[in-house]
Coordinates of C-alpha atoms in Angstrom, one line a residue:
M1 CA -0.2 -0.1 -0.1
E2 CA 1.1 3.0 -0.9
P3 CA 0.7 6.3 1.4
S4 CA -0.2 8.3 -1.5
E5 CA -2.7 6.3 -2.5
V6 CA -4.3 5.1 0.5
K7 CA -7.6 5.9 1.6
I8 CA -7.8 6.3 5.1
G9 CA -11.0 6.8 7.4
F10 CA -11.3 8.2 11.2
I11 CA -14.2 7.1 13.2
G12 CA -14.1 9.7 16.2
A13 CA -13.4 13.3 15.5
G14 CA -12.0 14.3 18.7
N15 CA -8.7 16.6 18.9
M16 CA -6.3 13.3 18.7
A17 CA -7.9 12.6 15.4
F18 CA -7.7 16.2 14.2
G19 CA -3.5 16.2 15.2
I20 CA -3.3 13.0 13.2
T21 CA -5.3 14.1 10.4
K22 CA -3.2 17.2 10.5
G23 CA -0.1 14.9 10.6
I24 CA -0.7 12.9 7.9
L25 CA -1.9 15.5 5.3
L26 CA 1.3 17.9 6.3
S27 CA 3.5 14.7 5.0
G28 CA 1.9 16.1 1.5
G29 CA 2.2 12.5 0.4
V30 CA -2.2 11.6 1.1
L31 CA -4.5 13.7 -0.7
P32 CA -7.6 15.2 1.6
R33 CA -10.1 13.6 -0.8
N34 CA -8.6 10.6 0.2
V35 CA -9.5 10.6 3.9
T36 CA -13.1 10.1 5.7
V37 CA -14.1 11.4 9.1
S38 CA -17.4 9.8 10.8
A39 CA -18.8 11.7 14.5
P40 CA -22.2 11.1 15.4
S41 CA -22.8 15.4 15.7
S42 CA -21.3 17.4 13.2
N43 CA -19.7 19.4 16.2
N44 CA -15.9 18.9 15.3
L45 CA -16.5 17.9 11.5
G46 CA -16.4 21.3 10.6
R47 CA -12.0 21.4 11.4
F48 CA -11.7 18.2 8.8
Q49 CA -13.8 19.8 6.5
E50 CA -11.4 22.8 6.4
L51 CA -8.6 20.3 5.9
G52 CA -10.6 19.4 2.8
A53 CA -11.4 15.8 4.3
A54 CA -14.7 14.3 3.6
V55 CA -17.1 14.0 6.6
T56 CA -20.3 11.8 7.7
H57 CA -22.3 10.1 10.1
S58 CA -21.9 6.9 9.4
N59 CA -19.2 4.8 10.9
T60 CA -20.3 2.0 8.1
D61 CA -19.8 4.3 5.4
A62 CA -16.0 5.6 6.8
V63 CA -15.0 2.2 6.5
A64 CA -16.5 1.4 3.6
A65 CA -14.8 4.3 1.6
S66 CA -11.2 3.2 3.9
R67 CA -8.6 0.8 4.0
L68 CA -7.0 2.1 6.6
I69 CA -9.3 2.6 9.6
F70 CA -8.0 4.6 12.9
L71 CA -10.6 3.7 15.7
A72 CA -10.2 7.5 17.4
V73 CA -13.0 7.2 20.2
K74 CA -13.6 7.0 24.0
P75 CA -12.8 3.3 25.0
H76 CA -16.3 2.4 26.5
L77 CA -17.7 2.7 23.2
V78 CA -14.9 0.7 21.2
P79 CA -17.6 -2.9 21.8
A80 CA -20.3 -1.5 20.1
I81 CA -18.7 0.5 17.3
L82 CA -16.8 -2.5 16.4
R83 CA -19.9 -4.8 16.6
E84 CA -21.2 -2.0 14.2
V85 CA -18.8 -2.2 11.7
A86 CA -17.2 -5.5 11.7
P87 CA -19.5 -7.0 8.8
H88 CA -17.9 -4.0 6.6
V89 CA -14.4 -5.0 7.8
T90 CA -12.4 -7.0 5.0
R91 CA -9.1 -8.8 5.1
E92 CA -7.7 -5.8 2.8
H93 CA -8.6 -3.7 5.7
V94 CA -6.1 -2.2 8.5
V95 CA -7.7 -1.2 11.6
V96 CA -5.6 1.3 14.1
S97 CA -6.8 1.9 17.3
V98 CA -6.0 4.4 19.7
A99 CA -8.6 3.6 22.4
A100 CA -6.7 4.0 25.3
G101 CA -6.7 0.8 27.7
V102 CA -7.8 -1.4 24.9
T103 CA -6.1 -4.5 24.1
I104 CA -5.2 -6.2 20.8
A105 CA -6.6 -9.2 22.4
T106 CA -9.9 -7.6 22.6
L107 CA -10.1 -5.6 19.4
E108 CA -9.2 -8.9 17.1
E109 CA -12.0 -10.6 19.2
L110 CA -14.0 -7.9 18.5
L111 CA -13.6 -7.6 14.4
P112 CA -13.2 -10.8 11.7
P113 CA -11.0 -13.8 12.5
E114 CA -8.4 -12.3 9.4
S115 CA -8.5 -8.7 10.5
V116 CA -5.2 -7.0 10.5
V117 CA -5.2 -4.7 14.0
L118 CA -2.3 -2.2 15.1
R119 CA -2.9 -0.3 18.5
L120 CA -1.5 3.2 18.6
M121 CA -0.7 4.8 21.9
P122 CA -0.5 9.1 20.4
N123 CA 0.0 11.9 23.1
L124 CA -1.9 15.6 23.1
P125 CA 1.1 17.4 21.1
C126 CA 0.3 15.6 18.4
M127 CA -2.2 18.8 18.0
V128 CA 1.1 20.6 16.9
Q129 CA 3.2 17.8 15.1
E130 CA 5.3 17.3 18.2
G131 CA 3.7 14.1 19.3
A132 CA 5.1 11.0 20.8
L133 CA 3.4 7.8 19.2
L134 CA 4.0 4.1 20.2
F135 CA 2.4 1.3 18.1
S136 CA 2.1 -2.4 18.6
R137 CA 1.3 -5.0 15.8
G138 CA -1.3 -7.2 16.1
S139 CA -1.5 -11.0 15.5
R140 CA -1.6 -10.6 11.4
A141 CA -0.2 -7.5 11.1
G142 CA 3.2 -7.5 9.5
P143 CA 6.4 -5.5 9.3
G144 CA 4.8 -3.5 6.0
E145 CA 1.7 -2.2 8.2
G146 CA 3.9 -0.8 10.8
A147 CA 6.3 0.8 7.9
L148 CA 3.2 2.6 6.6
L149 CA 2.3 3.6 9.8
K150 CA 5.5 4.9 10.6
T151 CA 5.8 6.9 7.3
L152 CA 2.0 8.2 7.6
L153 CA 2.7 8.9 11.1
G154 CA 6.1 10.9 10.7
P155 CA 5.2 13.9 10.7
C156 CA 2.8 14.1 13.6
G157 CA 5.9 13.8 16.1
L158 CA 8.2 11.3 17.5
V159 CA 7.1 7.8 16.1
E160 CA 8.4 4.1 17.6
E161 CA 7.1 0.6 17.3
G162 CA 7.5 -1.5 20.5
P163 CA 5.5 -5.0 22.2
E164 CA 2.1 -4.2 23.6
S165 CA 3.3 -4.6 27.1
W166 CA 5.4 -0.8 26.6
I167 CA 1.8 0.9 25.9
D168 CA 0.9 1.5 29.6
A169 CA 4.1 2.8 30.3
H170 CA 4.0 4.9 27.1
T171 CA 0.7 6.2 28.5
G172 CA 1.8 6.8 31.7
L173 CA 5.5 8.8 30.6
S174 CA 4.1 10.5 27.7
G175 CA 0.5 10.5 27.5
S176 CA -0.1 11.4 31.5
G177 CA 3.6 13.1 31.1
V178 CA 2.7 16.0 29.3
A179 CA 0.4 17.1 32.3
F180 CA 3.7 16.4 34.4
V181 CA 5.6 19.1 32.3
Y182 CA 2.5 21.3 32.5
L183 CA 2.5 21.1 36.3
F184 CA 6.0 21.8 36.0
A185 CA 5.6 24.9 34.0
E186 CA 3.2 26.5 36.1
A187 CA 5.5 25.9 39.3
L188 CA 8.4 27.9 37.3
A189 CA 6.0 30.5 36.6
D190 CA 4.7 30.7 40.6
G191 CA 8.4 30.8 41.4
G192 CA 9.2 33.7 38.7
V193 CA 5.6 35.7 40.6
K194 CA 6.9 35.2 43.7
M195 CA 10.9 36.3 42.9
G196 CA 8.6 39.6 41.6
M197 CA 8.1 38.7 38.2
P198 CA 4.6 39.8 36.6
S199 CA 2.5 36.1 36.0
A200 CA 2.0 37.0 32.4
L201 CA 5.7 37.3 31.5
A202 CA 6.7 34.7 34.0
Q203 CA 4.2 32.2 32.0
R204 CA 5.8 33.3 28.6
I205 CA 9.1 32.5 29.8
A206 CA 8.4 29.2 31.7
A207 CA 6.7 27.9 28.7
Q208 CA 9.7 28.7 26.5
T209 CA 12.1 27.8 29.3
V210 CA 10.1 24.0 28.9
L211 CA 10.3 24.2 25.0
G212 CA 13.9 25.1 24.3
A213 CA 15.3 22.9 27.1
G214 CA 12.9 19.9 25.0
R215 CA 14.3 20.7 21.8
L216 CA 17.7 20.8 23.4
L217 CA 17.5 17.4 25.0
R218 CA 15.8 15.6 21.7
D219 CA 18.0 17.3 19.3
S220 CA 21.4 17.2 20.9
G221 CA 21.1 13.5 21.6
R222 CA 22.8 13.6 24.9
H223 CA 21.6 12.0 28.2
P224 CA 19.6 14.7 30.4
A225 CA 22.4 14.3 33.2
Q226 CA 25.2 15.6 30.7
L227 CA 22.9 18.5 29.6
R228 CA 22.1 19.6 33.9
S229 CA 25.8 19.5 34.5
D230 CA 26.6 21.9 31.4
V231 CA 24.5 24.5 33.5
C232 CA 25.8 23.8 37.1
T233 CA 28.8 26.2 37.5
P234 CA 30.6 25.4 40.9
G235 CA 29.1 27.1 43.4
G236 CA 26.2 28.9 41.0
T237 CA 22.9 29.6 40.8
T238 CA 21.5 26.2 39.4
I239 CA 22.9 23.9 41.9
Y240 CA 21.5 25.6 44.5
G241 CA 17.8 25.6 43.1
L242 CA 18.9 21.8 42.3
H243 CA 19.3 21.2 45.8
A244 CA 15.9 22.5 46.6
L245 CA 14.5 20.3 43.8
E246 CA 16.2 17.2 45.5
L247 CA 14.9 18.3 49.2
G248 CA 11.9 18.7 47.7
G249 CA 11.8 14.8 46.3
L250 CA 11.1 15.9 42.8
R251 CA 12.8 12.7 41.3
A252 CA 10.9 10.8 43.2
A253 CA 8.0 12.0 42.8
V254 CA 8.0 12.1 38.9
M255 CA 9.0 8.0 38.9
G256 CA 6.0 7.9 41.2
A257 CA 3.6 9.6 38.8
V258 CA 4.5 7.6 36.0
E259 CA 4.2 4.8 37.8
A260 CA 1.1 5.1 39.2
A261 CA -0.3 6.6 35.8
T262 CA 0.7 3.5 34.4
E263 CA -0.9 1.1 36.9
R264 CA -3.9 2.9 36.2
A265 CA -3.6 2.4 32.6
R266 CA -3.0 -1.3 32.8
E267 CA -6.1 -1.4 35.8
L268 CA -8.4 0.2 32.9
G269 CA -7.0 -2.2 30.3
R270 CA -8.3 -5.2 32.9
K271 CA -11.8 -3.8 32.8

């Protein structure tokens, strides 16, 4: 399946579907008219139409018009939707689920026996093409489907493949981790305000600090500890601040947050 020729369907029109659609179309390899999006209400469909995608209220129409289907709905809706579309899913289709906590085994059980299934976990920065996405292949998905997904999703951000057992950890690290970073950015800005800086300015500087640090970390390819030590001059400001963070247990708190979010993702997957 050549990326430029593949017909893509989205069941669900939320932010994640929109972020992935924007990324796929940004690559320039996929024509907007080859994308069909279905949702029960028209609330979110307008922005897809602006991108040039076709929209419908019928999930089965979206499946019939597509070869690659992204299932981008809330987890509790998955069984009913898959039962509805299953009669229209053929061996030619590739189904990619973005539903948190829904296992490949569950997806394969709800779809016809020969169905090709992959499970994908993106995160919110897909909206600005800076996402971190991890996918796993189902029992009948081969390297070709994995390569196609990597090519299509490349513009959405970092795309990695791994065993399904990593997906919950990725949810805790990257899905929930985005919120942990926002909390840290808010606390940074609060520190600036405490030291006399106007709130709006402190927020802008905190946002740029997080962005700049992230880009430098990603693009340099160096270990975070190396970059951190570069900022620490002997007896300087940074080491004093880092000591305060260690006293506050920041490192243990963050590790604990990733663990708690991962455990919750596992729990939801068992329901």
